[in-house]
Short mmCIF file of C-alpha atoms and ligand atoms in Angstrom, two decimals:
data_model
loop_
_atom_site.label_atom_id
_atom_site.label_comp_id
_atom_site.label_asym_id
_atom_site.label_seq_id
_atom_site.Cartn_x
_atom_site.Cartn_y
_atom_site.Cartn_z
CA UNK A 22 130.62 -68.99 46.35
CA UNK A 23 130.34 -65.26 47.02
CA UNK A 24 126.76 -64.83 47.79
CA UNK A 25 124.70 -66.37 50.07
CA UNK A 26 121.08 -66.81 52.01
CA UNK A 27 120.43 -69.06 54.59
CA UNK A 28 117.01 -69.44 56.12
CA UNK A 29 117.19 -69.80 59.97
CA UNK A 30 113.61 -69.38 60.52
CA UNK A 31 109.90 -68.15 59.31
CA UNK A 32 110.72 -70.99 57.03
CA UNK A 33 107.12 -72.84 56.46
CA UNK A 34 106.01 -71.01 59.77
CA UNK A 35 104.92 -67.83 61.00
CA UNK A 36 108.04 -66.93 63.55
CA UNK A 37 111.44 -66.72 64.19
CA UNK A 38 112.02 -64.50 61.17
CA UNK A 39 116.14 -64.77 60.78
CA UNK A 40 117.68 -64.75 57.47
CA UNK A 41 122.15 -64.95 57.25
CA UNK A 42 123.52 -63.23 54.25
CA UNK A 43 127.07 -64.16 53.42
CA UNK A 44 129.09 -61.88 51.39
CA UNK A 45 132.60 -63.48 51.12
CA UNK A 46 132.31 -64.86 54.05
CA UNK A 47 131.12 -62.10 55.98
CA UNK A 48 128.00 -62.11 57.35
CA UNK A 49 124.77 -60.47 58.17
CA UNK A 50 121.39 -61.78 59.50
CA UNK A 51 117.82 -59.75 58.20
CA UNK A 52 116.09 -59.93 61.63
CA UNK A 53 116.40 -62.38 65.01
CA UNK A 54 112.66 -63.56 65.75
CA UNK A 55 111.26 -65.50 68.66
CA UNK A 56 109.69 -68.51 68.03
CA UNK A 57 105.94 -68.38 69.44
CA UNK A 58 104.42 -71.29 67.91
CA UNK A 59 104.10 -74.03 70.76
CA UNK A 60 105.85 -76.54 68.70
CA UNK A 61 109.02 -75.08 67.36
CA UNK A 62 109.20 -72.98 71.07
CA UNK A 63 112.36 -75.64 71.82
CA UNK A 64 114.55 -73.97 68.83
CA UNK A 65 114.64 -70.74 71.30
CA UNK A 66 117.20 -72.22 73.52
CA UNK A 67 119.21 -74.16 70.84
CA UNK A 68 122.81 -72.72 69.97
CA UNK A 69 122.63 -70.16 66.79
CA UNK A 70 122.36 -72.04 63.52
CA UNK A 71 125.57 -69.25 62.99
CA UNK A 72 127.96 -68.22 65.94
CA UNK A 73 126.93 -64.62 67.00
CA UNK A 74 130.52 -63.17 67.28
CA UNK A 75 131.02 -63.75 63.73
CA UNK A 76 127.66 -61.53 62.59
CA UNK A 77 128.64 -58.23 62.09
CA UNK A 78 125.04 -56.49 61.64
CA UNK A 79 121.48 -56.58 62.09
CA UNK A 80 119.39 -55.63 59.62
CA UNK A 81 115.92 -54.94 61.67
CA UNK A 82 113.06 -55.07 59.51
CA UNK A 83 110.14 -53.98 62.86
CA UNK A 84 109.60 -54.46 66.40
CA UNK A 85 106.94 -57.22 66.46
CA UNK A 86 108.64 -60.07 68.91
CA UNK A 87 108.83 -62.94 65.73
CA UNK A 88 111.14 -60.51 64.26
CA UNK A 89 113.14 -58.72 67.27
CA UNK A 90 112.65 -61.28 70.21
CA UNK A 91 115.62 -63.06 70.46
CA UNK A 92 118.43 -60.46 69.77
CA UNK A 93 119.14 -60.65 73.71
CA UNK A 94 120.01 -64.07 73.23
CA UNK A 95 122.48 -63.07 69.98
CA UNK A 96 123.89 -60.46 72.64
CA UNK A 97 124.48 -62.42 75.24
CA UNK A 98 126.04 -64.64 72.83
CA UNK A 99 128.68 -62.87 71.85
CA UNK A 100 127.22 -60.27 68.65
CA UNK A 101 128.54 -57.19 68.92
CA UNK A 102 127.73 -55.31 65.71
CA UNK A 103 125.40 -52.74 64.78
CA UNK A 104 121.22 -53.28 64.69
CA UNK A 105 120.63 -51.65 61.87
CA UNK A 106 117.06 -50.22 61.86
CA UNK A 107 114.47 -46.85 61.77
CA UNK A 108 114.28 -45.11 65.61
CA UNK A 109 110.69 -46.05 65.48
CA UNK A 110 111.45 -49.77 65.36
CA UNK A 111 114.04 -49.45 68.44
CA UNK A 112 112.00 -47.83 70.47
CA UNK A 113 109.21 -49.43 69.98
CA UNK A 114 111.74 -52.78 70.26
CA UNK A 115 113.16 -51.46 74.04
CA UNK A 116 109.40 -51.53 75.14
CA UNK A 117 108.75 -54.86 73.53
CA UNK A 118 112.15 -56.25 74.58
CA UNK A 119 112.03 -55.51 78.26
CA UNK A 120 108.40 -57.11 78.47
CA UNK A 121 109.09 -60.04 76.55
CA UNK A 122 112.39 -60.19 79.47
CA UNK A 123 110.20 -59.81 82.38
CA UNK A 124 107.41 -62.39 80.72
CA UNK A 125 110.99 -64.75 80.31
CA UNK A 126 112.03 -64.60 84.17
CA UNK A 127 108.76 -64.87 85.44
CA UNK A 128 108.19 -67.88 83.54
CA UNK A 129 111.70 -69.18 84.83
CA UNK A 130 110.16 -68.48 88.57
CA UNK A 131 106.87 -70.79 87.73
CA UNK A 132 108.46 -73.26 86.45
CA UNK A 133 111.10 -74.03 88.95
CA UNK A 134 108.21 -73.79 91.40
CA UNK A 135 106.57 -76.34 89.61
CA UNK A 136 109.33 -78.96 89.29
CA UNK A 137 109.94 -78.53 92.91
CA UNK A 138 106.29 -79.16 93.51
CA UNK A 139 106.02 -82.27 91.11
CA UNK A 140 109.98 -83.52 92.04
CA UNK A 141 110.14 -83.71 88.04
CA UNK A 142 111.99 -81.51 85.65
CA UNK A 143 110.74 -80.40 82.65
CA UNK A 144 112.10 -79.95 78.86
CA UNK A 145 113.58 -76.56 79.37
CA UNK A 146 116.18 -74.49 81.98
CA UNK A 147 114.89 -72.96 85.04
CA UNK A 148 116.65 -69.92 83.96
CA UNK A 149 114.99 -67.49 81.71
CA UNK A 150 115.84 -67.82 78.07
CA UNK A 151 116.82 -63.98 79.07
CA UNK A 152 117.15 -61.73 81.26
CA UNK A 153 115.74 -57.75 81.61
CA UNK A 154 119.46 -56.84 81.97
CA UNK A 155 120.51 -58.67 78.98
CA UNK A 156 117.35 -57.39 76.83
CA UNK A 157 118.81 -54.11 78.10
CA UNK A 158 122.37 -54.68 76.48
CA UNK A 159 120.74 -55.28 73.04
CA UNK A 160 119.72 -50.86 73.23
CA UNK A 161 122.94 -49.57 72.68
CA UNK A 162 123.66 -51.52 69.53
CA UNK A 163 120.54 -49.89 68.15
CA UNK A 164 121.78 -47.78 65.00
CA UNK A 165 118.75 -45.42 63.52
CA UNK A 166 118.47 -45.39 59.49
CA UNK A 167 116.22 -43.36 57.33
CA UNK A 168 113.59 -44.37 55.41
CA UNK A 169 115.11 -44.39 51.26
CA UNK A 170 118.54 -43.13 52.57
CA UNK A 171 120.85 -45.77 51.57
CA UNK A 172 123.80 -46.95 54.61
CA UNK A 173 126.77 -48.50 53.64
CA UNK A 174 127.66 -51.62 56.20
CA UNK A 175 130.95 -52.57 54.62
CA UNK A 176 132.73 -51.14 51.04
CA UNK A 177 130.63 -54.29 49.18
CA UNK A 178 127.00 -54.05 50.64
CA UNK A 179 124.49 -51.63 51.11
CA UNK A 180 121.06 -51.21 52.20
CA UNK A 181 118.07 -49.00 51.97
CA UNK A 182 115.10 -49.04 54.06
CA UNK A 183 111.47 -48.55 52.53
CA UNK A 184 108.24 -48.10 54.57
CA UNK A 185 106.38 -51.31 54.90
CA UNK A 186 102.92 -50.13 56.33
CA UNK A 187 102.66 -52.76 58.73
CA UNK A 188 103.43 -51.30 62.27
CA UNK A 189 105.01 -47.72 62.76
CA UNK A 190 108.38 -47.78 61.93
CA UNK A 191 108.16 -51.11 59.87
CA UNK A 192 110.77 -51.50 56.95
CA UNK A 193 110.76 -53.20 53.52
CA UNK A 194 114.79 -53.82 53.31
CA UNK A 195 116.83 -54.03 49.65
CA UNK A 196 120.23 -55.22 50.26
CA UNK A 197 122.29 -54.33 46.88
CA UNK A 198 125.96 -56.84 46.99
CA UNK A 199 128.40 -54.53 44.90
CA UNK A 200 130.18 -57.62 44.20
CA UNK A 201 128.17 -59.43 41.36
CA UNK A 202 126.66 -57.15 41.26
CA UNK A 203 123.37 -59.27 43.10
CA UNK A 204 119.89 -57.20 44.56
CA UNK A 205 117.85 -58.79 47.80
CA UNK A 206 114.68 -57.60 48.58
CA UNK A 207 113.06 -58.77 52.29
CA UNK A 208 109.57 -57.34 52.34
CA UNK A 209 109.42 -58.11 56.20
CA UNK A 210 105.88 -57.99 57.29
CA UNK A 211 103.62 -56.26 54.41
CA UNK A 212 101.36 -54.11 55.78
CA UNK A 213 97.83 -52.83 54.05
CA UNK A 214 96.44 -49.65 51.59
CA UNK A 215 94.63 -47.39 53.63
CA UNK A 216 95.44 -48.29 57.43
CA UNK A 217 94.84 -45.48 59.33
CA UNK A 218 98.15 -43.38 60.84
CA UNK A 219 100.66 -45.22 58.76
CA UNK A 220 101.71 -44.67 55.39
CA UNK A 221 101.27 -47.25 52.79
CA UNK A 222 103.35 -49.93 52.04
CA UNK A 223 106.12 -48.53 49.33
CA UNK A 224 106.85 -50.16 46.11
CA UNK A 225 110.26 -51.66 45.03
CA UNK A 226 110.60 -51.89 41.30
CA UNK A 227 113.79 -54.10 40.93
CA UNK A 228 115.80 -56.95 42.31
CA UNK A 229 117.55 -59.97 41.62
CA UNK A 230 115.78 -61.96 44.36
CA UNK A 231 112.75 -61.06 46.65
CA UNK A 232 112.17 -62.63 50.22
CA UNK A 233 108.28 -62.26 50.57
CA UNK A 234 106.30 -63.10 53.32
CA UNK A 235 103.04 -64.67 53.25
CA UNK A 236 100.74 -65.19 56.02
CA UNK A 237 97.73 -64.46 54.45
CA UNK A 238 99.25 -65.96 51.34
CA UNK A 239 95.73 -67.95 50.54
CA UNK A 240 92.85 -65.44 52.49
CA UNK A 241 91.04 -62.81 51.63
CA UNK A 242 90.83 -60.26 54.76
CA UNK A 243 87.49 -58.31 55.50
CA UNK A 244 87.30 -54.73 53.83
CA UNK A 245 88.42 -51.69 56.21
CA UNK A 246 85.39 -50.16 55.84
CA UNK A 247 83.73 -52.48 57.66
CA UNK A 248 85.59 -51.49 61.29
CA UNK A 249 83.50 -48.51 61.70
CA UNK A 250 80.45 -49.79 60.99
CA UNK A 251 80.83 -52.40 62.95
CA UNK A 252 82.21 -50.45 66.31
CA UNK A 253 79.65 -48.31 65.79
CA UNK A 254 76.82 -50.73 65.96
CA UNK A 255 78.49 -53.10 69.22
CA UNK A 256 79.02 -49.45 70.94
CA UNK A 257 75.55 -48.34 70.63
CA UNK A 258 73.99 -51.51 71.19
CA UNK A 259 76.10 -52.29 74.89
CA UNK A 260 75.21 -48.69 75.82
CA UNK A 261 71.54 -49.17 75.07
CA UNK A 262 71.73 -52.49 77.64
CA UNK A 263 73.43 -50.34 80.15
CA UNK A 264 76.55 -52.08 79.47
CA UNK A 265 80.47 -51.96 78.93
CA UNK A 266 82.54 -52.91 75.81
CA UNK A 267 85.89 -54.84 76.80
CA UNK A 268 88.39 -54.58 74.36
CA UNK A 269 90.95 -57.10 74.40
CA UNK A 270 94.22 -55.71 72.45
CA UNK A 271 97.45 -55.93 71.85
CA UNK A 272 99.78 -53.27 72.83
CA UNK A 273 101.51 -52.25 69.36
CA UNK A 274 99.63 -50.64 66.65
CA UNK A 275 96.01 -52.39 67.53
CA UNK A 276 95.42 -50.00 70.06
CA UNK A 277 96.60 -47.02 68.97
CA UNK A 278 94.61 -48.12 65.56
CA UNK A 279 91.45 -48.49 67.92
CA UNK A 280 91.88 -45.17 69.27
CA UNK A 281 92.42 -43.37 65.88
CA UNK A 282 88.69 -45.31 64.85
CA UNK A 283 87.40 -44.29 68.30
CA UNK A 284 88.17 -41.03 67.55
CA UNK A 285 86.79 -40.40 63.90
CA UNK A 286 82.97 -41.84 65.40
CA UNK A 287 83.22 -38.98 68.09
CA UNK A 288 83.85 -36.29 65.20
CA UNK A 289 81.10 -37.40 63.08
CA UNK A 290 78.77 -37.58 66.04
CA UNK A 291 78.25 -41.32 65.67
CA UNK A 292 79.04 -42.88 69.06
CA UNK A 293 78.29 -41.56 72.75
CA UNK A 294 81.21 -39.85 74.40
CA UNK A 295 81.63 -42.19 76.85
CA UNK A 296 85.03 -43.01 79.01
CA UNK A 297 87.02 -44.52 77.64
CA UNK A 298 89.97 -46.10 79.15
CA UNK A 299 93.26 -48.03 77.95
CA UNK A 300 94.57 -49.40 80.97
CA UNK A 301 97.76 -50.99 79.81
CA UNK A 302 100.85 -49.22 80.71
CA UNK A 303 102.76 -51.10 77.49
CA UNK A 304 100.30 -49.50 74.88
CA UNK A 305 100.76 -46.38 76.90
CA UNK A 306 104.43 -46.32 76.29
CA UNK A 307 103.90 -47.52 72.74
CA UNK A 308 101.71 -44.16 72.47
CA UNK A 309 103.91 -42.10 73.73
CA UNK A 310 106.69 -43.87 71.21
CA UNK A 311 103.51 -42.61 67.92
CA UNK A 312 103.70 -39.18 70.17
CA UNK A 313 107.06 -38.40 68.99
CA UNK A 314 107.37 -39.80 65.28
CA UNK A 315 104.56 -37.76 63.46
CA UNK A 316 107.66 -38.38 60.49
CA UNK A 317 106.04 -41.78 60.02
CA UNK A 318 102.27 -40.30 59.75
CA UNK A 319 100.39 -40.35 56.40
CA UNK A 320 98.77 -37.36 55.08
CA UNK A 321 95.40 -38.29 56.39
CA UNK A 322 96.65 -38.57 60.01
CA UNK A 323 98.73 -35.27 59.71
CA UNK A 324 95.86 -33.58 58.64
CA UNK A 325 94.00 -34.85 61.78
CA UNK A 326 96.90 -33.35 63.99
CA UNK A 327 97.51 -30.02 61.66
CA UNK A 328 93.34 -29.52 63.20
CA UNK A 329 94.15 -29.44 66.14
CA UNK A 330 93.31 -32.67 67.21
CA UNK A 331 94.35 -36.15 67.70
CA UNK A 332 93.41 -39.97 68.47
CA UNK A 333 95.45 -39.81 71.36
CA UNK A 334 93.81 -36.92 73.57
CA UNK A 335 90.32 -36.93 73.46
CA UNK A 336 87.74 -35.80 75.83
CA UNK A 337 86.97 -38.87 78.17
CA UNK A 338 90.12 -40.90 76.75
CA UNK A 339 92.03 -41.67 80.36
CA UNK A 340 95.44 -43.59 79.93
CA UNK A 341 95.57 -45.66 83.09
CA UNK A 342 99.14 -46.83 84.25
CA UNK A 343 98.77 -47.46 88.06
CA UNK A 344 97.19 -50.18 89.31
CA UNK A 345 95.28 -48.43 91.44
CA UNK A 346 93.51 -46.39 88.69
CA UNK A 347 93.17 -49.82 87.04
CA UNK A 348 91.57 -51.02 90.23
CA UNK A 349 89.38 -47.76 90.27
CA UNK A 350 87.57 -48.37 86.96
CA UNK A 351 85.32 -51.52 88.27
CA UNK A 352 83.77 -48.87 90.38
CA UNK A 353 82.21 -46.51 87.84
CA UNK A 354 78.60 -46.59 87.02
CA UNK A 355 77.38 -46.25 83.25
CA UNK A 356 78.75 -47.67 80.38
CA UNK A 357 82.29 -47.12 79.40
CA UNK A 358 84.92 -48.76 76.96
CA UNK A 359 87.89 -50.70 78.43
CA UNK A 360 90.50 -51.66 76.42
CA UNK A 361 93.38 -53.66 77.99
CA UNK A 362 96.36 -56.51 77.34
CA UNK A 363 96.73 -59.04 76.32
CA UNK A 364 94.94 -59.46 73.44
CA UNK A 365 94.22 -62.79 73.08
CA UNK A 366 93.73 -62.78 77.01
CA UNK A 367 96.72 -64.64 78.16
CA UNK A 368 97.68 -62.46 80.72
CA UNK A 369 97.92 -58.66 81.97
CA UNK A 370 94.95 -56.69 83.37
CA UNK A 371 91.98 -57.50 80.29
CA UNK A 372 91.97 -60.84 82.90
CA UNK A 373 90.50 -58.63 85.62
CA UNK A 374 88.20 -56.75 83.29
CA UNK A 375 86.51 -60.40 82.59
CA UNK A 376 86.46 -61.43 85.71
CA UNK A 377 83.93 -58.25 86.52
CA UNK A 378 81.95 -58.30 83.41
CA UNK A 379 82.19 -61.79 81.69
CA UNK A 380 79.19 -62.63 83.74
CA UNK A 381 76.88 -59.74 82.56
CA UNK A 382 74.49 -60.22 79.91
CA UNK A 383 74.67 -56.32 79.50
CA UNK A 384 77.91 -56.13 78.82
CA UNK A 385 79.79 -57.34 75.29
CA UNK A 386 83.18 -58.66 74.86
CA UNK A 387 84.48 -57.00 71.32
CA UNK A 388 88.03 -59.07 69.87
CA UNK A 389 90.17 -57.17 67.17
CA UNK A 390 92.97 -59.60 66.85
CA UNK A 391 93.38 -63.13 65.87
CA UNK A 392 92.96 -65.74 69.12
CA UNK A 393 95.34 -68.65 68.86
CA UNK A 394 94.36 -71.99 69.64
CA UNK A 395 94.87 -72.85 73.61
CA UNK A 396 93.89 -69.22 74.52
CA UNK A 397 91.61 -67.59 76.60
CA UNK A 398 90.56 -65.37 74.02
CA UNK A 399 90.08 -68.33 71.50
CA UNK A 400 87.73 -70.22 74.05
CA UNK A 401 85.66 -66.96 74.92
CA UNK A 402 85.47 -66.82 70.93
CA UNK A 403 84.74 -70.21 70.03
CA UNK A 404 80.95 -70.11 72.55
CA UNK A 405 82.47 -71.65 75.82
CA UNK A 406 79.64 -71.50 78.11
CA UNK A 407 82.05 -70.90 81.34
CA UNK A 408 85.72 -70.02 81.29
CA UNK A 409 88.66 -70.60 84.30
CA UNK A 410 90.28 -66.74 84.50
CA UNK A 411 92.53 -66.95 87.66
CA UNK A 412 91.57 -70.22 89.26
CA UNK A 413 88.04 -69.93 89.31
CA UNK A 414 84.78 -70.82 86.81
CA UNK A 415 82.94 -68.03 85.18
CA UNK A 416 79.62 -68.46 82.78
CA UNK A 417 79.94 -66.30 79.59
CA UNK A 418 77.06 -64.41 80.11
CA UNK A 419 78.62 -60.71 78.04
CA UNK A 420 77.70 -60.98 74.35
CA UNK A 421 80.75 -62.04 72.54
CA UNK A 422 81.47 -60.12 69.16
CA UNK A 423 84.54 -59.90 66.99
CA UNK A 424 85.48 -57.43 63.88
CA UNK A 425 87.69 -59.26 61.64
CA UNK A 426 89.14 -56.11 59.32
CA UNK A 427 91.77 -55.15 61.67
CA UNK A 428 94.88 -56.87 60.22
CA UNK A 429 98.43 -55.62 60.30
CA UNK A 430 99.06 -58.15 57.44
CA UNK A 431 98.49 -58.08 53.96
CA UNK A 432 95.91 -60.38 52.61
CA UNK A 433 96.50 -62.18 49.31
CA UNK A 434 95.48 -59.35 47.02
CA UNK A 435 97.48 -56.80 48.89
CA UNK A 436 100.50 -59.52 48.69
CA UNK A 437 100.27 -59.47 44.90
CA UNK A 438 99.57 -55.97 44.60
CA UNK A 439 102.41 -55.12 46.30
CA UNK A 440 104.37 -57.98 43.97
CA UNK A 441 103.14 -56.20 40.91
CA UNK A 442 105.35 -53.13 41.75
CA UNK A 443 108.45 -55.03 40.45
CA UNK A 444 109.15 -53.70 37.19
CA UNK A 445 111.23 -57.04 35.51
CA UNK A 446 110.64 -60.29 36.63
CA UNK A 447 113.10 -61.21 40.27
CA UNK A 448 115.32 -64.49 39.73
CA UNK A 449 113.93 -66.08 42.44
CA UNK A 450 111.27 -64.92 45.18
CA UNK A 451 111.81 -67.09 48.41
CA UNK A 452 107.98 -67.33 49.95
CA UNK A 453 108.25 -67.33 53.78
CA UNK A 454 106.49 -66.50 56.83
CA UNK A 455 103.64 -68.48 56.27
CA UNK A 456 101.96 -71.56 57.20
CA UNK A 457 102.42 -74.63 54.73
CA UNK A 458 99.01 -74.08 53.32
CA UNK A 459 99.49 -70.23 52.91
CA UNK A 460 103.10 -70.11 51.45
CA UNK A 461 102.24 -73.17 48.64
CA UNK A 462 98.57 -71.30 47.78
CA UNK A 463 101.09 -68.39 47.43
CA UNK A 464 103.28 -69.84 45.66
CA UNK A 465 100.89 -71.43 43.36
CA UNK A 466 98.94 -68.34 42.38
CA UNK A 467 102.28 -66.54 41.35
CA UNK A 468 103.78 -69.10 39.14
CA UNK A 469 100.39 -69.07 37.67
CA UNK A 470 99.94 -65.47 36.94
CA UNK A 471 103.56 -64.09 36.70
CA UNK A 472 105.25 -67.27 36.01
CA UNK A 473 108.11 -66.59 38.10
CA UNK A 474 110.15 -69.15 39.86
CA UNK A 475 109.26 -69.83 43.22
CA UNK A 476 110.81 -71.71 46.24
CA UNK A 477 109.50 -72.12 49.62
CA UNK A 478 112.62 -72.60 51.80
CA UNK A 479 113.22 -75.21 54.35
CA UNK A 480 114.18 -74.30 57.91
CA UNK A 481 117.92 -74.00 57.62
CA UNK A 482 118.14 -74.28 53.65
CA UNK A 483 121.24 -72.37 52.03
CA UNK A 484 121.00 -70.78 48.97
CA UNK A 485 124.03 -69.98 46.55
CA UNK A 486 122.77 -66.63 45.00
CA UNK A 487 126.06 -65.75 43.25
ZN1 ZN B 22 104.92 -58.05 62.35
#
């Protein structure tokens, strides 16, 4: 056995994307995700399916938490190795990192309070699964790669780094084993065609084996066209009632997304300029991260900025970090747009902006992002007639709207046309990252029209490649 893959998560699931190469016996994991998904939460605080001192690099595919969240915990552990990955992705990842830490102790806090209060304990440690410190000792292992510049790791393996089009920064990664000689492809998360700021997802024409995710392995998503139009019409419409549009979002990508759509209405003299205000001091610092990497811009967004202008200064557009400016905007008259975190309303200051306007039938509530069951967000979205936001009952008076298009993910057609780019047929392509459903639709559909072979892994499978 020279050549192996192990799957240590994403496996039949949508989280906890970790994947441990072994090259004679020396190893490398392709991402260290969080589990989010209520029931597989537990597998955060078991031991490493691998023992961390013994990895000696990361391969980073993007920031997003499934994919990032729990290298504190390989840290703290014991990994001391490189995280290989572009500068986009870690700095994007310190911001990410340091709020998932501070979400992690404060959860810690409530609990304990909780099992003091109820003389009970509960299934998991009072102590945070990690600290801000220790989410702080993951930066310096941060090692910046190009985009299509290939890095050597050890004599035997290296990779290359493709754009993925998902989030800024995201990578596509092809591991080529000199020994074999054996190719790996990991498409982390595929992103779409025609996204605004990013570049599209590139094509890989060869490999022995492809690791493919598949979310939206059996959907179809809503065309892109469809955001404008949509804004557009919500916008006018809450103005015309003498109302506000809250924008629930998430702090990566979505909002800067929003803004760069926001923008584009202004300049062809479709919407009102009306204030507009993104009172989240995480998308702010996600901003400022899109501020400094124009090298990840497509040609359509560097033509925007070679004009003169950009989605991130525009008249009206105020960037609220304190919370006393946060505080300040319940006091202005007229309609303005608010958009704040979390997006599916689990937390952070969009709580606050409900609380004042949930109960006014002048005002609309607009969702970009998928609301997962047990949310706030998903019970505004799903017609509750009152909702509990900090303790207390409010009716859901504010019309309630939602624009589907806005997907960081690849829909089935994307997924294929993206699969399509490989030249010969792969060995093998392991289908992960997807619900059960999804990833056997998936796989289905591409032993049907490629007829390649297919496996969808389970959680902790090993695979002899070579
Ligand atoms: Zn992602």
């Amino acid at each position: 056995m020279a050549v192996s893959l192990q799957f240590m998560g994403a496996t039949r699931n949508v989280t906890g994307s970790c994947f441990l190469l072994e090259v004679k016996g020396r190893r490398f994991l392709i991402d260290c995700g969080l589990y989010q998904e209520r029931e597989l939460r537990s597998r955060n605080w078991e031991p490493f399916p691998a023992d961390p001192k013994s990895i000696e690099a990361v391969f980073l595919t993007h920031a997003h938490l499934d994919h990032c969240g729990l290298l504190p915990k390989l840290v703290k552990e014991g990994f001391k190795g490189k995280i290989m990955c572009t500068s986009a992705t870690a700095e994007i990842a310190r911001i990410v990192l340091l709020d998932a830490a501070h979400l992690q102790e404060e959860d810690a806090k409530f609990k304990k309070k909780r099992h003091e209060r109820e003389k009970r304990k509960g299934p998991y440690p009072e102590v945070p699964l990690y600290t801000e410190e220790d989410a702080k000792s993951v930066f310096p292992l941060f090692t910046p790669v190009e985009y299509e510049k290939a890095v050597k790791i050890i004599d035997s393996v290296e990779a290359v780094f493709y754009d993925a089009g998902h989030i800024l920064g995201s990578s596509i990664i092809k591991i080529n084993v000199s020994s074999g000689p054996v190719s790996l492809v990991f498409s982390g998360d595929l992103g779409r065609w025609d996204k605004p700021i990013i570049r599209d997802p590139a094509l890989i024409e060869d490999a022995d084996y492809v690791v493919v995710e598949s979310t939206y392995g059996d959907r179809l998503h809503e065309d892109l066209s469809e955001i404008k139009v949509k804004l557009c019409d919500i916008i006018i419409s809450t103005v015309n009632q003498g109302g506000n549009i809250i924008i629930p979002s998430f702090a990566v990508e979505r909002t800067q997304e929003l803004l760069y759509y926001l923008n584009e209405l202004l300049q062809e003299n479709r919407i009102p300029h009306l204030l507009t205000f993104v009172d989240s001091p995480m998308a702010i610092n996600v901003i400022e991260v899109f501020k400094h990497h124009p090298e990840y811009f497509d040609e359509e967004m560097l033509n925007f900025i070679q004009s003169g202008r950009s989605p991130f200064y525009f008249s009206n557009l105020k960037l609220t970090r304190s919370v006393e400016e946060s505080k300040a905007i319940n006091r202005i008259r007229g309609s303005c747009i608010i958009i704040a975190g979390s997006g599916m309303c689990t937390g952070g200051r969009i709580k606050h902006h409900l609380v004042n306007n949930i109960i006014r039938p002048e005002c609309s509530i607009l969702f970009i992002g998928y609301q997962a069951k047990g949310t706030l967000g998903r019970e505004i979205v799903d017609g509750a007639s009152e909702v509990r936001i900090h303790g207390q009952m409010h009716p859901v008076r504010a019309n309630v709207v939602k624009i589907n298009g806005f997907s960081a993910h690849a829909d089935q057609r994307e997924l294929l046309r993206w699969l399509t780019g490989f030249r010969s047929s792969p060995k093998r392509v392991f289908i992960v990252h997807g619900e059960e459903e999804a990833a056997t639709t998936f796989a289905r559909i591409l032993n049907e029209k490629f007829s390649w072979q297919t496996e969808i892994p389970e959680y902790l499978e090993k695979k002899i490649l070579i």
